[in-house]
């Protein structure tokens, strides 16, 4: 199935300065969102604490629920709507954890019944200790970091036949991260530093395909996280699963373009013809890229609108990731490889 004619010739790379500014604005907005909200809005999985989901058959306001719980002296209490307005469901969060709160759901139910006159239906109860939440946060960051490094080994080996060089570089980075993590160095700062050093090494070692793929994937993950911060949406374990899926999806798109570039670039020695060659490669794979993205988005939109509130954030993260991942394969990864190729020919 071909949505776009094979002889189409869109000048994607001629617009790379505009798209660079656009990506910069998205990253800047993500940074501002992270600063304003003081990082992602961690859910119970990462922040620790307790969550109780309640449902009423009557019309009850957030204020009534919050006032009813005031006498329980719950730490960092928050109440928010869950689902549509006519479902009368609420999420109650608190920093209280531990065995002493094993009867929290019953206490919440009794307090609400006394304060509102209505008996709530306890739909869900979750509790995570602060230490468990902190450990999960570290493991999630390491999962994303290791996945990026293993991907660069694959990219370098497949497109540049530098398996050993890329493997040694990635292995050294993983060893450094593991060693420093033992000394309780801040995990986000540690991983950010390791990624920066990795990109510098890829540039120095002329691993241009690995560098282009890694920058594009960091771009996708960071913007997705930033959008979650801007909308103040819960950041939980399913979102980490979504981010890892986004990395795989975006990489698939990028590899398709890279593969065509590698085929077209064989024997090419004239640096002036490289931009046209890269554009040709993107255009040749454009039909497949759009078809894959559109069919994936159809499924994700169905999940987003019909899958229920539990899967809502996961589907939203995937929708953002697929759109940004498709964009980055064309307007981020490919221009970086082109710039590195032109630099090498100088």
mmCIF file of C-alpha atoms in Angstrom:
data_model
loop_
_atom_site.group_PDB
_atom_site.id
_atom_site.type_symbol
_atom_site.label_atom_id
_atom_site.label_comp_id
_atom_site.label_asym_id
_atom_site.label_seq_id
_atom_site.Cartn_x
_atom_site.Cartn_y
_atom_site.Cartn_z
ATOM 1 C CA UNK A 1 0.000 0.000 0.000
ATOM 2 C CA UNK A 2 1.471 3.343 -1.050
ATOM 3 C CA UNK A 3 -0.089 6.563 0.223
ATOM 4 C CA UNK A 4 2.512 8.830 -1.377
ATOM 5 C CA UNK A 5 3.968 8.595 -4.890
ATOM 6 C CA UNK A 6 7.523 7.278 -5.047
ATOM 7 C CA UNK A 7 8.741 10.250 -7.099
ATOM 8 C CA UNK A 8 7.732 12.871 -4.514
ATOM 9 C CA UNK A 9 10.502 15.334 -3.684
ATOM 10 C CA UNK A 10 9.844 17.373 -0.516
ATOM 11 C CA UNK A 11 12.794 19.420 0.726
ATOM 12 C CA UNK A 12 12.718 18.298 4.357
ATOM 13 C CA UNK A 13 16.322 19.155 5.138
ATOM 14 C CA UNK A 14 15.975 22.589 3.590
ATOM 15 C CA UNK A 15 13.677 23.374 6.526
ATOM 16 C CA UNK A 16 16.035 21.986 9.185
ATOM 17 C CA UNK A 17 16.778 25.421 10.666
ATOM 18 C CA UNK A 18 13.056 26.038 11.195
ATOM 19 C CA UNK A 19 12.533 22.606 12.716
ATOM 20 C CA UNK A 20 15.601 23.102 14.908
ATOM 21 C CA UNK A 21 14.004 26.243 16.326
ATOM 22 C CA UNK A 22 10.711 24.391 16.768
ATOM 23 C CA UNK A 23 12.416 21.541 18.646
ATOM 24 C CA UNK A 24 14.281 24.097 20.749
ATOM 25 C CA UNK A 25 10.989 25.763 21.696
ATOM 26 C CA UNK A 26 9.464 22.404 22.663
ATOM 27 C CA UNK A 27 12.486 21.581 24.814
ATOM 28 C CA UNK A 28 12.407 25.056 26.378
ATOM 29 C CA UNK A 29 8.698 24.652 27.180
ATOM 30 C CA UNK A 30 9.468 21.262 28.736
ATOM 31 C CA UNK A 31 12.226 22.763 30.889
ATOM 32 C CA UNK A 32 9.924 25.584 32.025
ATOM 33 C CA UNK A 33 7.225 23.034 32.860
ATOM 34 C CA UNK A 34 9.692 20.986 34.895
ATOM 35 C CA UNK A 35 10.861 24.087 36.778
ATOM 36 C CA UNK A 36 7.377 25.431 37.483
ATOM 37 C CA UNK A 37 6.064 22.090 38.717
ATOM 38 C CA UNK A 38 9.383 21.201 40.415
ATOM 39 C CA UNK A 39 9.781 18.043 38.389
ATOM 40 C CA UNK A 40 7.236 15.488 37.207
ATOM 41 C CA UNK A 41 4.050 14.991 39.210
ATOM 42 C CA UNK A 42 5.095 11.611 40.576
ATOM 43 C CA UNK A 43 2.293 9.172 41.262
ATOM 44 C CA UNK A 44 2.059 6.802 44.202
ATOM 45 C CA UNK A 45 4.495 4.406 42.479
ATOM 46 C CA UNK A 46 7.385 6.871 42.781
ATOM 47 C CA UNK A 47 6.396 9.374 45.478
ATOM 48 C CA UNK A 48 5.182 6.809 48.010
ATOM 49 C CA UNK A 49 2.033 7.242 50.051
ATOM 50 C CA UNK A 50 -1.504 6.003 49.719
ATOM 51 C CA UNK A 51 -4.251 6.427 47.129
ATOM 52 C CA UNK A 52 -7.942 5.736 47.634
ATOM 53 C CA UNK A 53 -10.424 5.905 44.753
ATOM 54 C CA UNK A 54 -14.014 6.493 45.843
ATOM 55 C CA UNK A 55 -17.295 6.701 43.916
ATOM 56 C CA UNK A 56 -20.669 8.156 44.871
ATOM 57 C CA UNK A 57 -24.108 7.545 43.481
ATOM 58 C CA UNK A 58 -25.021 11.104 44.466
ATOM 59 C CA UNK A 59 -23.686 14.527 43.456
ATOM 60 C CA UNK A 60 -20.814 15.293 45.870
ATOM 61 C CA UNK A 61 -18.251 18.079 45.458
ATOM 62 C CA UNK A 62 -14.481 17.979 46.003
ATOM 63 C CA UNK A 63 -14.875 20.528 48.801
ATOM 64 C CA UNK A 64 -17.268 18.272 50.687
ATOM 65 C CA UNK A 65 -14.901 15.316 50.425
ATOM 66 C CA UNK A 66 -11.899 17.394 51.516
ATOM 67 C CA UNK A 67 -13.745 18.909 54.473
ATOM 68 C CA UNK A 68 -14.908 15.455 55.571
ATOM 69 C CA UNK A 69 -11.307 14.214 55.701
ATOM 70 C CA UNK A 70 -9.912 17.189 57.638
ATOM 71 C CA UNK A 71 -10.337 15.415 60.977
ATOM 72 C CA UNK A 72 -8.120 12.468 59.959
ATOM 73 C CA UNK A 73 -4.959 14.656 59.933
ATOM 74 C CA UNK A 74 -3.650 13.034 56.738
ATOM 75 C CA UNK A 75 -0.284 14.335 55.516
ATOM 76 C CA UNK A 76 -0.181 16.136 52.146
ATOM 77 C CA UNK A 77 -3.840 15.367 51.502
ATOM 78 C CA UNK A 78 -5.148 16.017 47.995
ATOM 79 C CA UNK A 79 -8.514 15.275 46.393
ATOM 80 C CA UNK A 80 -9.120 15.384 42.637
ATOM 81 C CA UNK A 81 -11.830 14.407 40.165
ATOM 82 C CA UNK A 82 -11.418 11.085 38.396
ATOM 83 C CA UNK A 83 -13.161 10.399 35.123
ATOM 84 C CA UNK A 84 -16.131 12.351 33.841
ATOM 85 C CA UNK A 85 -18.018 14.801 36.033
ATOM 86 C CA UNK A 86 -21.215 12.740 36.083
ATOM 87 C CA UNK A 87 -19.429 9.648 37.477
ATOM 88 C CA UNK A 88 -18.853 11.321 40.881
ATOM 89 C CA UNK A 89 -15.476 9.614 41.354
ATOM 90 C CA UNK A 90 -12.519 11.044 43.243
ATOM 91 C CA UNK A 91 -8.882 10.180 43.901
ATOM 92 C CA UNK A 92 -7.730 10.807 47.462
ATOM 93 C CA UNK A 93 -3.949 10.934 47.941
ATOM 94 C CA UNK A 94 -1.930 11.211 51.113
ATOM 95 C CA UNK A 95 1.703 10.800 52.161
ATOM 96 C CA UNK A 96 0.621 8.500 55.026
ATOM 97 C CA UNK A 97 2.089 5.015 54.646
ATOM 98 C CA UNK A 98 2.916 2.053 56.833
ATOM 99 C CA UNK A 99 1.193 -0.603 58.836
ATOM 100 C CA UNK A 100 -0.531 1.974 61.000
ATOM 101 C CA UNK A 101 -2.551 3.016 57.943
ATOM 102 C CA UNK A 102 -3.726 -0.495 57.044
ATOM 103 C CA UNK A 103 -7.262 0.615 57.857
ATOM 104 C CA UNK A 104 -6.987 3.868 55.894
ATOM 105 C CA UNK A 105 -9.690 2.951 53.376
ATOM 106 C CA UNK A 106 -12.180 2.200 56.135
ATOM 107 C CA UNK A 107 -11.274 5.406 57.994
ATOM 108 C CA UNK A 108 -11.697 7.463 54.820
ATOM 109 C CA UNK A 109 -15.048 5.826 54.080
ATOM 110 C CA UNK A 110 -16.327 6.468 57.615
ATOM 111 C CA UNK A 111 -15.155 10.099 57.642
ATOM 112 C CA UNK A 112 -16.754 10.849 54.273
ATOM 113 C CA UNK A 113 -20.011 9.184 55.280
ATOM 114 C CA UNK A 114 -20.133 11.252 58.462
ATOM 115 C CA UNK A 115 -19.239 14.495 56.674
ATOM 116 C CA UNK A 116 -21.458 14.179 53.591
ATOM 117 C CA UNK A 117 -24.199 11.780 54.700
ATOM 118 C CA UNK A 118 -23.425 9.516 51.735
ATOM 119 C CA UNK A 119 -21.578 6.195 51.819
ATOM 120 C CA UNK A 120 -18.801 6.063 49.214
ATOM 121 C CA UNK A 121 -17.916 2.953 47.253
ATOM 122 C CA UNK A 122 -14.188 2.207 47.688
ATOM 123 C CA UNK A 123 -13.073 1.301 44.160
ATOM 124 C CA UNK A 124 -9.320 1.084 44.662
ATOM 125 C CA UNK A 125 -6.689 1.273 47.390
ATOM 126 C CA UNK A 126 -2.937 1.531 46.719
ATOM 127 C CA UNK A 127 -0.084 2.020 49.170
ATOM 128 C CA UNK A 128 3.675 2.327 48.485
ATOM 129 C CA UNK A 129 6.384 3.011 51.059
ATOM 130 C CA UNK A 130 8.719 5.996 50.450
ATOM 131 C CA UNK A 131 11.811 3.764 50.164
ATOM 132 C CA UNK A 132 10.111 1.520 47.606
ATOM 133 C CA UNK A 133 9.026 4.594 45.636
ATOM 134 C CA UNK A 134 12.581 5.985 45.626
ATOM 135 C CA UNK A 135 13.999 2.640 44.480
ATOM 136 C CA UNK A 136 11.445 2.406 41.687
ATOM 137 C CA UNK A 137 12.358 5.925 40.549
ATOM 138 C CA UNK A 138 16.057 5.007 40.317
ATOM 139 C CA UNK A 139 15.323 1.751 38.497
ATOM 140 C CA UNK A 140 13.079 3.544 35.997
ATOM 141 C CA UNK A 141 15.815 6.076 35.172
ATOM 142 C CA UNK A 142 18.378 3.304 34.786
ATOM 143 C CA UNK A 143 16.023 1.344 32.497
ATOM 144 C CA UNK A 144 15.712 4.333 30.148
ATOM 145 C CA UNK A 145 19.467 5.021 30.275
ATOM 146 C CA UNK A 146 20.499 1.422 29.565
ATOM 147 C CA UNK A 147 17.985 1.087 26.751
ATOM 148 C CA UNK A 148 19.479 4.166 25.045
ATOM 149 C CA UNK A 149 23.016 2.809 25.342
ATOM 150 C CA UNK A 150 22.140 -0.671 24.066
ATOM 151 C CA UNK A 151 20.373 0.949 21.126
ATOM 152 C CA UNK A 152 23.514 2.909 20.219
ATOM 153 C CA UNK A 153 25.522 -0.331 20.182
ATOM 154 C CA UNK A 154 23.031 -1.820 17.731
ATOM 155 C CA UNK A 155 22.945 1.299 15.527
ATOM 156 C CA UNK A 156 26.746 1.578 15.353
ATOM 157 C CA UNK A 157 27.141 -2.107 14.636
ATOM 158 C CA UNK A 158 24.481 -2.252 11.953
ATOM 159 C CA UNK A 159 25.256 0.955 10.079
ATOM 160 C CA UNK A 160 28.960 1.543 10.732
ATOM 161 C CA UNK A 161 30.231 -1.960 11.641
ATOM 162 C CA UNK A 162 31.788 -0.594 14.841
ATOM 163 C CA UNK A 163 30.408 -3.142 17.285
ATOM 164 C CA UNK A 164 33.455 -3.313 19.521
ATOM 165 C CA UNK A 165 34.092 0.436 19.649
ATOM 166 C CA UNK A 166 30.496 1.320 20.478
ATOM 167 C CA UNK A 167 30.230 -1.612 22.897
ATOM 168 C CA UNK A 168 33.309 -0.549 24.841
ATOM 169 C CA UNK A 169 32.067 3.058 24.986
ATOM 170 C CA UNK A 170 28.600 2.074 26.196
ATOM 171 C CA UNK A 171 30.036 -0.447 28.655
ATOM 172 C CA UNK A 172 32.336 2.186 30.136
ATOM 173 C CA UNK A 173 29.396 4.564 30.600
ATOM 174 C CA UNK A 174 27.299 1.892 32.299
ATOM 175 C CA UNK A 175 30.175 0.979 34.606
ATOM 176 C CA UNK A 176 30.699 4.623 35.607
ATOM 177 C CA UNK A 177 26.990 5.115 36.312
ATOM 178 C CA UNK A 178 26.820 1.957 38.394
ATOM 179 C CA UNK A 179 29.994 2.845 40.347
ATOM 180 C CA UNK A 180 28.893 6.395 41.140
ATOM 181 C CA UNK A 181 25.343 5.305 42.027
ATOM 182 C CA UNK A 182 26.829 3.255 44.888
ATOM 183 C CA UNK A 183 27.969 6.552 46.430
ATOM 184 C CA UNK A 184 24.413 7.968 46.329
ATOM 185 C CA UNK A 185 25.105 10.514 43.602
ATOM 186 C CA UNK A 186 21.821 12.070 42.445
ATOM 187 C CA UNK A 187 20.536 9.664 39.785
ATOM 188 C CA UNK A 188 18.965 12.250 37.396
ATOM 189 C CA UNK A 189 22.144 14.378 37.417
ATOM 190 C CA UNK A 190 24.346 11.305 37.055
ATOM 191 C CA UNK A 191 22.448 9.931 34.055
ATOM 192 C CA UNK A 192 22.196 13.358 32.394
ATOM 193 C CA UNK A 193 25.975 13.752 32.730
ATOM 194 C CA UNK A 194 26.598 10.236 31.392
ATOM 195 C CA UNK A 195 24.420 10.892 28.341
ATOM 196 C CA UNK A 196 26.261 14.140 27.594
ATOM 197 C CA UNK A 197 29.647 12.399 27.878
ATOM 198 C CA UNK A 198 28.350 9.565 25.650
ATOM 199 C CA UNK A 199 27.313 12.023 22.945
ATOM 200 C CA UNK A 200 30.720 13.743 23.082
ATOM 201 C CA UNK A 201 32.442 10.379 22.703
ATOM 202 C CA UNK A 202 30.194 9.406 19.791
ATOM 203 C CA UNK A 203 31.100 12.680 18.078
ATOM 204 C CA UNK A 204 34.829 12.213 18.689
ATOM 205 C CA UNK A 205 34.724 8.574 17.567
ATOM 206 C CA UNK A 206 32.664 9.500 14.495
ATOM 207 C CA UNK A 207 29.729 7.261 15.410
ATOM 208 C CA UNK A 208 27.374 9.569 13.561
ATOM 209 C CA UNK A 209 24.410 7.202 13.249
ATOM 210 C CA UNK A 210 24.519 6.319 16.947
ATOM 211 C CA UNK A 211 24.764 9.989 17.867
ATOM 212 C CA UNK A 212 21.843 10.951 15.636
ATOM 213 C CA UNK A 213 19.654 8.159 17.004
ATOM 214 C CA UNK A 214 20.496 8.913 20.646
ATOM 215 C CA UNK A 215 19.844 12.658 20.340
ATOM 216 C CA UNK A 216 16.512 11.954 18.632
ATOM 217 C CA UNK A 217 15.473 9.500 21.362
ATOM 218 C CA UNK A 218 16.499 11.868 24.167
ATOM 219 C CA UNK A 219 14.535 14.577 22.340
ATOM 220 C CA UNK A 220 11.425 12.340 22.230
ATOM 221 C CA UNK A 221 11.576 11.223 25.865
ATOM 222 C CA UNK A 222 12.348 14.671 27.247
ATOM 223 C CA UNK A 223 9.528 16.389 25.354
ATOM 224 C CA UNK A 224 7.034 13.682 26.354
ATOM 225 C CA UNK A 225 8.016 14.090 30.012
ATOM 226 C CA UNK A 226 7.825 17.872 29.620
ATOM 227 C CA UNK A 227 4.300 17.721 28.206
ATOM 228 C CA UNK A 228 3.254 15.592 31.179
ATOM 229 C CA UNK A 229 4.678 18.287 33.466
ATOM 230 C CA UNK A 230 2.953 21.107 31.587
ATOM 231 C CA UNK A 231 -0.428 19.377 31.966
ATOM 232 C CA UNK A 232 0.464 18.257 35.529
ATOM 233 C CA UNK A 233 -0.417 14.644 34.748
ATOM 234 C CA UNK A 234 0.569 11.727 36.997
ATOM 235 C CA UNK A 235 3.938 10.165 36.230
ATOM 236 C CA UNK A 236 3.744 6.484 37.182
ATOM 237 C CA UNK A 237 5.178 3.077 36.228
ATOM 238 C CA UNK A 238 2.854 2.674 33.203
ATOM 239 C CA UNK A 239 4.292 5.946 31.863
ATOM 240 C CA UNK A 240 7.807 4.496 32.122
ATOM 241 C CA UNK A 241 6.518 1.539 30.084
ATOM 242 C CA UNK A 242 5.136 4.046 27.567
ATOM 243 C CA UNK A 243 8.495 5.883 27.365
ATOM 244 C CA UNK A 244 10.363 2.632 26.701
ATOM 245 C CA UNK A 245 7.801 1.748 24.027
ATOM 246 C CA UNK A 246 8.239 5.203 22.484
ATOM 247 C CA UNK A 247 11.998 4.649 22.347
ATOM 248 C CA UNK A 248 11.452 1.402 20.438
ATOM 249 C CA UNK A 249 8.875 2.922 18.084
ATOM 250 C CA UNK A 250 10.954 6.014 17.319
ATOM 251 C CA UNK A 251 14.034 3.871 16.746
ATOM 252 C CA UNK A 252 12.123 1.745 14.228
ATOM 253 C CA UNK A 253 11.229 4.856 12.228
ATOM 254 C CA UNK A 254 14.793 6.149 12.434
ATOM 255 C CA UNK A 255 16.309 2.839 11.297
ATOM 256 C CA UNK A 256 14.078 2.787 8.213
ATOM 257 C CA UNK A 257 15.385 6.194 7.146
ATOM 258 C CA UNK A 258 18.992 5.369 8.104
ATOM 259 C CA UNK A 259 18.858 2.129 6.119
ATOM 260 C CA UNK A 260 17.818 3.941 2.963
ATOM 261 C CA UNK A 261 20.499 6.611 3.546
ATOM 262 C CA UNK A 262 23.141 3.895 3.863
ATOM 263 C CA UNK A 263 22.041 2.320 0.582
ATOM 264 C CA UNK A 264 21.985 5.627 -1.286
ATOM 265 C CA UNK A 265 25.241 6.965 0.134
ATOM 266 C CA UNK A 266 27.425 4.071 -1.033
ATOM 267 C CA UNK A 267 30.219 5.414 -3.228
ATOM 268 C CA UNK A 268 29.134 9.022 -2.717
ATOM 269 C CA UNK A 269 32.182 11.286 -2.344
ATOM 270 C CA UNK A 270 30.758 14.649 -3.348
ATOM 271 C CA UNK A 271 29.721 16.494 -0.164
ATOM 272 C CA UNK A 272 27.597 18.972 -2.170
ATOM 273 C CA UNK A 273 25.237 16.184 -3.183
ATOM 274 C CA UNK A 274 24.674 14.817 0.326
ATOM 275 C CA UNK A 275 21.693 17.050 1.290
ATOM 276 C CA UNK A 276 19.832 15.977 -1.862
ATOM 277 C CA UNK A 277 20.717 12.344 -1.217
ATOM 278 C CA UNK A 278 19.435 12.517 2.365
ATOM 279 C CA UNK A 279 16.245 14.234 1.189
ATOM 280 C CA UNK A 280 15.757 11.532 -1.412
ATOM 281 C CA UNK A 281 16.116 8.856 1.288
ATOM 282 C CA UNK A 282 13.470 10.501 3.476
ATOM 283 C CA UNK A 283 11.061 10.844 0.553
ATOM 284 C CA UNK A 284 11.541 7.219 -0.455
ATOM 285 C CA UNK A 285 10.538 6.018 3.005
ATOM 286 C CA UNK A 286 7.865 8.670 3.634
ATOM 287 C CA UNK A 287 4.896 6.526 2.576
ATOM 288 C CA UNK A 288 5.877 3.715 4.946
ATOM 289 C CA UNK A 289 6.558 6.141 7.793
ATOM 290 C CA UNK A 290 3.180 7.884 7.498
ATOM 291 C CA UNK A 291 1.253 4.631 7.066
ATOM 292 C CA UNK A 292 2.864 3.127 10.188
ATOM 293 C CA UNK A 293 2.270 6.252 12.259
ATOM 294 C CA UNK A 294 -1.353 6.718 11.181
ATOM 295 C CA UNK A 295 -2.359 3.105 11.839
ATOM 296 C CA UNK A 296 -0.651 3.208 15.252
ATOM 297 C CA UNK A 297 -2.366 6.484 16.143
ATOM 298 C CA UNK A 298 -5.791 5.068 15.256
ATOM 299 C CA UNK A 299 -5.343 2.335 17.867
ATOM 300 C CA UNK A 300 -3.954 4.760 20.457
ATOM 301 C CA UNK A 301 -6.791 7.241 19.952
ATOM 302 C CA UNK A 302 -9.273 4.410 20.506
ATOM 303 C CA UNK A 303 -7.481 3.547 23.756
ATOM 304 C CA UNK A 304 -7.403 7.199 24.803
ATOM 305 C CA UNK A 305 -11.109 7.856 24.285
ATOM 306 C CA UNK A 306 -12.566 4.417 25.003
ATOM 307 C CA UNK A 307 -10.038 2.677 27.234
ATOM 308 C CA UNK A 308 -11.116 4.242 30.523
ATOM 309 C CA UNK A 309 -9.329 6.475 33.010
ATOM 310 C CA UNK A 310 -6.877 3.840 34.220
ATOM 311 C CA UNK A 311 -5.185 3.640 30.805
ATOM 312 C CA UNK A 312 -5.797 7.290 29.878
ATOM 313 C CA UNK A 313 -2.339 8.651 30.788
ATOM 314 C CA UNK A 314 -0.538 5.719 29.161
ATOM 315 C CA UNK A 315 -2.431 6.236 25.890
ATOM 316 C CA UNK A 316 -1.768 10.000 26.016
ATOM 317 C CA UNK A 317 1.973 9.417 26.483
ATOM 318 C CA UNK A 318 1.999 7.012 23.547
ATOM 319 C CA UNK A 319 0.124 9.443 21.280
ATOM 320 C CA UNK A 320 2.572 12.234 22.077
ATOM 321 C CA UNK A 321 5.515 9.847 21.654
ATOM 322 C CA UNK A 322 4.404 8.511 18.272
ATOM 323 C CA UNK A 323 3.890 12.026 16.876
ATOM 324 C CA UNK A 324 7.174 13.351 18.280
ATOM 325 C CA UNK A 325 9.023 10.142 17.332
ATOM 326 C CA UNK A 326 7.897 10.347 13.698
ATOM 327 C CA UNK A 327 8.868 14.025 13.588
ATOM 328 C CA UNK A 328 12.315 13.423 15.146
ATOM 329 C CA UNK A 329 13.223 10.621 12.720
ATOM 330 C CA UNK A 330 12.927 13.086 9.853
ATOM 331 C CA UNK A 331 13.798 16.458 11.385
ATOM 332 C CA UNK A 332 16.214 15.583 14.222
ATOM 333 C CA UNK A 333 18.077 12.307 13.632
ATOM 334 C CA UNK A 334 18.619 12.730 9.886
ATOM 335 C CA UNK A 335 19.919 16.352 9.971
ATOM 336 C CA UNK A 336 22.392 15.360 12.716
ATOM 337 C CA UNK A 337 23.767 12.490 10.616
ATOM 338 C CA UNK A 338 23.985 14.857 7.628
ATOM 339 C CA UNK A 339 25.905 17.469 9.643
ATOM 340 C CA UNK A 340 28.298 14.803 10.952
ATOM 341 C CA UNK A 341 28.803 13.408 7.427
ATOM 342 C CA UNK A 342 29.582 16.860 6.009
ATOM 343 C CA UNK A 343 31.961 17.538 8.911
ATOM 344 C CA UNK A 344 33.798 14.283 8.215
ATOM 345 C CA UNK A 345 34.277 15.175 4.540
ATOM 346 C CA UNK A 346 35.819 18.560 5.374
#
